[in-house]
Amino acid sequence: MALSDQFVDELRGILGPEGLVMSPEGRLVYECDMHTYYKGIPDVVALPSRTEQVVELVRRCHQHGVPVIPRGAGTGLIGGAMAARGGVMIGLNRMDAILEIDLPNRCATVQPGVINLWLTRAVAERGYFFAPDPSSQMVSSIGGNVATNAGGAHCLKYGITTNHVLGLEIVTGRGELIRLGGKVADRPGYDLTGVVVGSEGTFGLVTEVTVRLRHAPEAVKTVLASFPSLVDASHAVSDIIAAGVIPAALEMLDAVIIRAINAGVAPVYPTEAAAVLLIELDGPRAEVERQGERCATVCRERRALEVRVARDEAEQALLWKGRKEAAGAVGRLTASYLLQDAVVPRSKLPDIMQEMQTIAARHGVLIANVFHAGDGNLHPLICYDDRQPDELRRAGLANEELLQACIALGGSVTGEHGVGVDKAKNLPLQFADADLNFMYRLRRVFDPPGIMNPDKLLPSHPACGEGFRPSRPTLPAGTWI
């Protein structure tokens, strides 16, 4: 969309000449997030360094009816941080200060641009850590984690981002600065903090976050179990939980991804395995020892080829290095891939693993698996080469069929990546018209003009445009219209 010179001058007056990115090559950097399939170049990129500037930016956009696209580190996987209609992208990278570490209350207050891992490093020597740990934790920002309600390998035991956010400061689509929640756990009224976490910038921009810190466990044990089939490994996952053990992390890797990691990162995992479980246990030392023995017994009962415990911290780190760098290692296998984020109930893992193999064979595509098995949160990477005729189409079909199979098993369209543009069209698979209408109305409470991150999270109605999805009314028989 064309922005008037007056409007741009107003933005420049708020941020100064160093706060705007206007050049075509500069704006091109912001045309997509890590899901490069969806692209949209913003008309202007604004880089505020203070909350007051964010308030003024949104108020000007509100007055001129200009879309606002929030952006953190740009590591999202859903097409959430790209400008589908142009407009002003507000990058919060410069707001990257840890404002307060309050160990007596086990919390910290940070600006949205703080990188996830920075916070754990800031408190690690004092025996604390920030639990949400998406695979991108080395580069993703806490503001982005809040926007997408990010998860991670250790969320099986510790919960996802919403379980660790105590309070928020946000600038709504009207340009109001509001504070939600705080350090006190029990607060009266609606849980609006919980409502905002996962709203993907459709309610406003988060400018401050108060998060919970966890005390580091006394002991950590990492167990590797290899299996002759994905189905055997999937049964072991359910059996471990049913045995009363809640690992800090319970991850699964298949033979395809093992091959890629061993070639691209280091020879980490057994090459003869069809599947590997990476099980991390933490807590009091004696309890961890007992849980380790129980997990080993369960895995052997499910035909494990090998069960071994990392000998020291160096081997633990190597096992996790392979897991954390798995997505990059896939580059050895394929030019491109579609990454799914659907969820099934944990007990349905054997069913979806079998169905996935059937779908891959039907469409002639290679699928690599590395995922949060303990949560039933799948991350199949459906490989394709868009230089080869028909490969992208077949990968897309496999992706949609896999998603629908997950829903049919009682699952969800997304586990931790969010909805963005990528999954918005799929929400009617999971929600009724009445559910979506309610979400639309809630969105309008925070953003009456509908300028915040348009086209993201909720499906657009073809007749009425984004913001309203009518249900067909039920009228009594014989009613005259």
XYZ file of C-alpha atoms in Angstrom:
481
model
C 0.000 0.000 0.000
C 1.170 3.538 -0.689
C 2.117 5.531 2.403
C 1.850 9.312 2.268
C 4.926 11.468 2.742
C 3.228 13.093 5.707
C 2.744 9.741 7.407
C 6.380 8.714 6.834
C 7.543 12.068 8.188
C 5.493 11.445 11.315
C 7.203 8.060 11.806
C 10.614 9.658 11.253
C 9.753 12.269 13.830
C 9.094 9.526 16.408
C 12.199 7.406 15.736
C 14.726 9.717 14.134
C 16.540 8.959 10.863
C 18.217 5.798 12.214
C 14.950 4.203 13.278
C 13.383 3.575 9.861
C 14.325 1.150 7.102
C 13.022 2.547 3.817
C 15.308 1.225 1.062
C 14.060 -1.673 -1.122
C 17.101 -3.821 -0.302
C 16.736 -3.060 3.407
C 13.034 -3.964 3.467
C 13.698 -7.136 1.475
C 15.407 -8.600 4.564
C 12.019 -8.504 6.298
C 9.880 -10.052 3.542
C 9.464 -13.410 5.316
C 10.223 -15.369 8.449
C 11.847 -18.812 8.375
C 8.817 -20.161 6.488
C 10.021 -18.657 3.229
C 6.999 -19.867 1.250
C 4.994 -16.829 2.445
C 6.422 -13.458 1.459
C 5.272 -9.855 1.772
C 7.525 -6.796 1.890
C 6.586 -4.062 4.375
C 6.407 -0.477 3.129
C 8.435 0.668 6.132
C 10.327 -1.121 8.899
C 10.289 0.774 12.194
C 12.863 -0.079 14.878
C 11.884 1.508 18.189
C 14.091 1.319 21.274
C 11.541 2.503 23.860
C 7.954 1.643 24.760
C 6.863 5.270 24.293
C 7.953 5.058 20.669
C 5.915 1.874 20.142
C 2.835 3.614 21.541
C 3.266 6.576 19.203
C 3.904 4.349 16.174
C 0.723 2.354 16.724
C -1.338 5.497 17.353
C -0.187 6.980 14.032
C -0.964 3.737 12.208
C -4.374 3.679 13.884
C -5.102 7.238 12.738
C -4.079 6.484 9.151
C -5.529 2.954 8.962
C -2.137 1.398 8.205
C -1.480 -2.308 9.021
C 1.034 -3.050 11.792
C 3.139 -6.214 11.622
C 5.040 -7.085 14.818
C 8.373 -8.849 14.392
C 10.905 -10.320 16.794
C 13.945 -12.273 15.609
C 12.142 -13.521 12.486
C 12.651 -17.198 13.402
C 8.963 -18.125 13.213
C 7.834 -21.051 11.059
C 4.269 -20.017 10.189
C 4.491 -16.934 7.990
C 3.471 -14.805 10.967
C 6.086 -12.046 10.655
C 5.631 -10.964 7.047
C 3.605 -8.084 5.605
C 0.835 -9.705 3.562
C -0.755 -6.288 2.840
C 2.327 -4.102 3.218
C 2.170 -1.528 6.003
C 4.522 -0.801 8.895
C 6.561 -3.649 10.352
C 7.640 -2.891 13.906
C 10.809 -4.804 14.776
C 11.433 -5.071 18.507
C 15.047 -6.269 18.319
C 16.450 -3.066 19.821
C 14.342 -3.511 22.951
C 16.635 -6.244 24.294
C 17.323 -5.404 27.931
C 16.904 -7.669 30.964
C 15.192 -5.110 33.174
C 15.137 -7.000 36.480
C 16.178 -10.358 37.930
C 14.201 -11.013 41.109
C 15.416 -14.310 42.567
C 13.528 -14.057 45.900
C 10.356 -14.092 43.791
C 11.866 -16.446 41.184
C 11.100 -14.199 38.239
C 12.653 -11.789 35.768
C 11.308 -8.891 33.722
C 12.651 -8.475 30.206
C 12.037 -6.516 27.040
C 10.661 -8.505 24.076
C 13.886 -8.515 22.065
C 15.860 -10.500 24.668
C 17.081 -13.761 23.129
C 15.681 -16.790 24.961
C 19.053 -18.311 25.877
C 20.431 -14.985 27.148
C 18.073 -15.144 30.118
C 19.162 -18.625 31.209
C 22.814 -17.608 30.835
C 22.176 -14.529 32.986
C 20.912 -16.602 35.926
C 22.666 -19.972 35.445
C 25.532 -19.278 37.862
C 22.993 -18.553 40.562
C 21.297 -21.916 39.995
C 18.267 -20.887 37.904
C 17.010 -21.241 34.324
C 14.180 -20.175 32.005
C 12.347 -23.373 31.065
C 10.797 -22.821 27.580
C 13.514 -23.944 25.164
C 12.448 -24.005 21.500
C 15.085 -25.409 19.161
C 15.700 -21.811 18.094
C 16.457 -20.687 21.653
C 19.924 -19.487 20.615
C 18.355 -16.911 18.261
C 14.617 -16.549 18.973
C 13.374 -13.694 21.160
C 11.217 -13.995 24.251
C 8.690 -11.609 22.676
C 8.341 -14.031 19.767
C 8.080 -16.955 22.193
C 5.180 -15.164 23.901
C 3.484 -14.346 20.586
C 3.458 -17.967 19.439
C 3.262 -19.613 22.876
C 6.432 -21.471 21.980
C 7.305 -24.854 23.423
C 10.486 -26.875 23.271
C 12.023 -30.185 24.226
C 11.687 -29.664 27.986
C 8.052 -28.530 27.948
C 6.877 -32.087 28.620
C 7.732 -31.586 32.291
C 7.855 -27.796 32.637
C 5.057 -26.630 30.329
C 4.969 -24.238 27.379
C 5.560 -20.484 27.400
C 2.147 -19.552 28.823
C 2.966 -21.544 31.963
C 5.962 -19.264 32.571
C 4.548 -15.795 31.817
C 3.453 -13.951 34.955
C 2.832 -10.503 33.513
C 2.823 -8.482 30.310
C 2.922 -4.894 29.141
C 1.338 -4.508 25.712
C 0.417 -1.739 23.295
C -3.020 -2.561 21.870
C -4.211 -1.901 18.328
C -5.757 1.321 19.618
C -2.377 2.515 20.896
C -3.227 2.007 24.566
C -0.495 0.871 26.958
C -1.889 -1.731 29.350
C -0.396 -4.001 32.015
C -1.678 -7.510 32.590
C -0.765 -9.851 35.439
C 2.372 -9.339 37.512
C 4.640 -11.012 40.032
C 1.772 -12.030 42.316
C 0.468 -15.416 41.231
C -3.125 -15.024 42.423
C -4.877 -12.049 40.801
C -8.571 -11.170 40.578
C -10.524 -10.888 37.353
C -10.060 -12.446 33.941
C -6.790 -14.118 33.015
C -5.979 -11.662 30.222
C -2.289 -12.529 30.438
C -3.156 -16.042 29.342
C -5.378 -14.667 26.573
C -2.577 -12.557 25.095
C 0.066 -15.312 25.129
C -0.206 -17.025 21.748
C -2.188 -14.199 20.105
C 0.578 -13.734 17.501
C 0.548 -9.946 17.539
C -3.142 -9.722 16.616
C -3.977 -7.986 19.915
C -0.994 -5.650 20.022
C 2.747 -5.507 20.625
C 4.318 -6.923 23.768
C 6.801 -4.412 25.186
C 7.652 -6.041 28.517
C 7.401 -9.597 29.896
C 7.675 -10.891 33.455
C 8.579 -14.572 33.401
C 8.956 -17.316 35.961
C 12.443 -18.698 36.664
C 13.003 -22.313 37.723
C 15.611 -23.616 40.148
C 18.134 -25.852 38.397
C 17.727 -29.554 39.298
C 20.246 -31.391 41.495
C 20.899 -34.094 38.886
C 20.362 -34.630 35.149
C 20.553 -37.980 33.348
C 20.300 -38.394 29.577
C 19.330 -41.834 28.266
C 19.509 -42.960 24.651
C 17.381 -45.927 23.553
C 17.391 -47.276 19.993
C 14.621 -49.386 18.430
C 14.067 -51.596 15.375
C 10.918 -49.643 14.364
C 9.108 -46.340 14.859
C 6.104 -48.213 16.221
C 8.140 -49.911 18.962
C 9.612 -46.563 19.990
C 6.140 -44.987 19.970
C 4.770 -47.664 22.298
C 7.718 -47.100 24.643
C 6.811 -43.398 24.886
C 3.320 -44.144 26.204
C 4.627 -46.891 28.498
C 7.155 -44.553 30.130
C 4.456 -42.013 31.000
C 2.065 -44.757 32.092
C 4.779 -46.018 34.451
C 4.528 -42.730 36.327
C 7.733 -41.180 34.976
C 7.577 -37.644 33.573
C 10.897 -37.025 31.845
C 12.090 -33.453 31.409
C 12.313 -34.296 27.695
C 11.272 -37.279 25.581
C 12.306 -36.829 21.952
C 12.155 -39.198 18.980
C 14.319 -39.306 15.846
C 13.842 -41.663 12.901
C 16.399 -43.346 10.645
C 16.265 -40.607 8.004
C 17.115 -37.821 10.415
C 19.701 -39.991 12.213
C 21.510 -40.431 8.903
C 21.473 -36.685 8.274
C 22.718 -35.792 11.772
C 25.491 -38.385 11.774
C 26.716 -37.052 8.418
C 26.192 -33.338 9.037
C 26.805 -32.785 12.765
C 28.741 -35.707 14.264
C 28.393 -39.517 14.507
C 26.006 -39.167 17.453
C 23.362 -41.878 17.098
C 23.428 -45.632 16.262
C 23.239 -46.099 12.495
C 21.369 -49.413 12.610
C 18.377 -47.986 14.506
C 15.039 -47.270 12.847
C 14.218 -44.916 15.715
C 15.917 -43.392 18.727
C 14.427 -42.009 21.936
C 16.333 -39.287 23.738
C 15.120 -39.317 27.336
C 16.240 -36.664 29.810
C 15.452 -37.060 33.498
C 16.095 -34.405 36.127
C 15.378 -33.773 39.785
C 16.761 -35.085 43.102
C 19.643 -37.475 42.414
C 18.101 -40.568 44.027
C 14.814 -40.058 42.179
C 16.587 -39.602 38.855
C 18.472 -42.882 39.365
C 15.243 -44.808 40.010
C 13.497 -43.206 37.028
C 16.437 -44.067 34.783
C 16.217 -47.737 35.750
C 12.454 -47.735 35.158
C 12.807 -46.140 31.700
C 15.491 -48.669 30.730
C 13.233 -51.564 31.738
C 10.299 -50.159 29.755
C 12.430 -49.658 26.637
C 13.828 -53.201 26.801
C 10.287 -54.551 27.157
C 9.537 -52.739 23.877
C 12.407 -54.496 22.056
C 15.028 -51.773 22.411
C 18.235 -52.616 20.560
C 20.343 -50.632 22.998
C 19.824 -48.515 26.110
C 22.722 -46.418 27.362
C 23.246 -43.469 29.673
C 25.444 -40.510 28.746
C 28.683 -40.929 30.750
C 29.286 -37.259 31.442
C 28.193 -33.719 30.593
C 30.231 -33.767 27.373
C 28.314 -36.784 26.045
C 25.005 -35.266 27.177
C 25.849 -32.111 25.278
C 26.745 -34.110 22.157
C 23.448 -36.035 22.223
C 21.533 -32.766 22.481
C 23.687 -31.059 19.869
C 22.505 -33.638 17.349
C 18.861 -33.039 18.302
C 19.106 -29.237 18.287
C 20.832 -29.096 14.909
C 18.626 -31.685 13.220
C 16.683 -29.207 11.068
C 19.897 -27.803 9.626
C 21.311 -31.276 8.977
C 18.343 -32.065 6.733
C 20.006 -29.848 4.145
C 22.161 -32.895 3.341
C 19.049 -34.780 2.248
C 16.917 -32.289 0.380
C 16.768 -28.863 -1.219
C 13.575 -27.876 0.613
C 11.040 -29.263 3.024
C 7.611 -28.599 4.485
C 7.595 -28.717 8.283
C 4.400 -29.887 9.966
C 3.595 -29.071 13.626
C 0.435 -31.088 14.274
C -0.297 -32.928 17.514
C -1.886 -36.254 18.387
C -2.744 -37.702 21.790
C 0.388 -39.470 22.993
C -1.330 -42.870 22.918
C -1.997 -42.406 19.170
C 1.685 -42.136 18.202
C 1.877 -45.729 16.878
C -1.202 -45.090 14.683
C 0.055 -41.819 13.213
C 3.537 -43.249 12.585
C 2.011 -46.067 10.543
C -0.306 -43.640 8.720
C 2.614 -41.333 7.957
C 4.506 -44.150 6.259
C 1.410 -44.925 4.165
C 1.019 -41.258 3.137
C 4.706 -40.963 2.221
C 4.495 -44.072 0.018
C 1.267 -42.886 -1.639
C 2.788 -39.559 -2.699
C 6.342 -40.771 -3.264
C 7.925 -38.334 -0.810
C 10.685 -38.699 1.773
C 9.676 -37.762 5.329
C 12.208 -37.218 8.112
C 11.039 -37.217 11.731
C 12.441 -35.466 14.780
C 9.846 -34.442 17.336
C 8.578 -34.015 20.887
C 7.231 -37.547 21.323
C 6.306 -37.076 24.964
C 3.818 -34.352 23.997
C 2.632 -36.100 20.808
C 3.854 -32.986 18.953
C 4.989 -34.109 15.489
C 7.557 -32.327 13.353
C 7.758 -34.359 10.132
C 9.931 -32.709 7.511
C 8.417 -33.515 4.116
C 11.281 -33.276 1.629
C 10.979 -31.936 -1.912
C 13.014 -30.292 -4.639
C 11.075 -27.497 -6.329
C 13.362 -27.773 -9.358
C 11.776 -31.162 -10.048
C 8.333 -31.188 -11.647
C 5.462 -32.063 -9.319
C 7.522 -32.594 -6.153
C 6.176 -29.524 -4.332
C 2.586 -30.460 -5.207
C 3.028 -33.994 -3.882
C 4.721 -32.727 -0.726
C 1.811 -30.332 -0.181
C -0.735 -33.120 -0.565
C 1.155 -35.306 1.895
C 1.313 -32.394 4.340
C -2.452 -31.778 4.246
C -3.322 -35.481 4.489
C -1.036 -35.860 7.483
C -2.650 -32.878 9.202
C -6.143 -34.248 8.632
C -5.062 -37.659 9.925
C -3.858 -35.997 13.145
C -7.181 -34.194 13.578
C -9.078 -37.435 12.945
C -7.104 -39.032 15.792
C -8.216 -36.282 18.180
C -5.210 -34.007 17.705
C -4.562 -30.332 16.984
C -3.405 -28.351 13.931
C -0.448 -26.901 15.818
C 1.578 -27.696 18.889
C 4.109 -24.929 19.392
C 4.801 -23.030 16.171
C 1.516 -21.101 16.140
C -0.971 -20.505 13.321
C 0.148 -17.471 11.292
C -0.812 -17.567 7.635
C 0.223 -21.169 7.231
C -2.412 -22.791 9.474
C -5.204 -20.164 9.441
C -7.109 -22.019 6.724
C -6.954 -25.208 8.800
C -8.625 -23.854 11.952
C -12.154 -24.786 10.734
C -10.969 -28.415 10.927
C -10.734 -27.996 14.675
C -13.193 -25.218 15.572
C -16.885 -24.602 14.835
C -18.211 -21.304 13.419
C -19.318 -20.249 16.900
C -15.809 -20.819 18.274
C -14.195 -18.763 15.504
C -16.774 -15.988 15.824
C -15.971 -15.686 19.494
C -12.250 -15.384 18.698
C -12.985 -12.696 16.089
C -14.952 -10.654 18.626
C -12.197 -11.031 21.229
C -9.655 -9.821 18.681
C -11.712 -6.694 18.074
C -11.691 -5.860 21.809
C -7.907 -5.396 21.690
C -7.765 -4.134 18.109
C -11.003 -2.356 17.094
C -9.638 -0.980 13.796
C -8.303 -4.380 12.726
C -4.807 -3.161 11.903
C -2.768 -5.625 13.987
C -1.081 -8.367 11.975
C -3.949 -8.830 9.478
C -4.476 -12.190 7.742
C -2.783 -14.051 10.586
C -4.122 -16.608 13.059
C -7.830 -16.572 12.043
C -9.212 -17.531 8.620
C -10.650 -14.732 6.512
C -14.241 -15.010 5.431
C -14.419 -14.719 1.617
C -17.623 -12.643 1.619
C -17.165 -10.332 4.568
C -13.409 -10.034 4.902
C -11.332 -10.665 7.971
C -12.974 -9.836 11.242
C -16.349 -11.475 10.986
C -17.406 -14.989 10.172
C -21.180 -15.331 10.215
C -22.945 -18.479 11.261
C -26.054 -19.434 9.376
C -29.040 -18.494 11.608
C -31.610 -21.085 12.545
C -35.136 -19.731 11.980
C -38.428 -21.324 13.022
C -40.312 -23.115 10.248
C -42.782 -20.833 8.460
C -40.938 -17.607 9.281
C -41.439 -14.855 6.657
C -38.268 -13.024 5.585
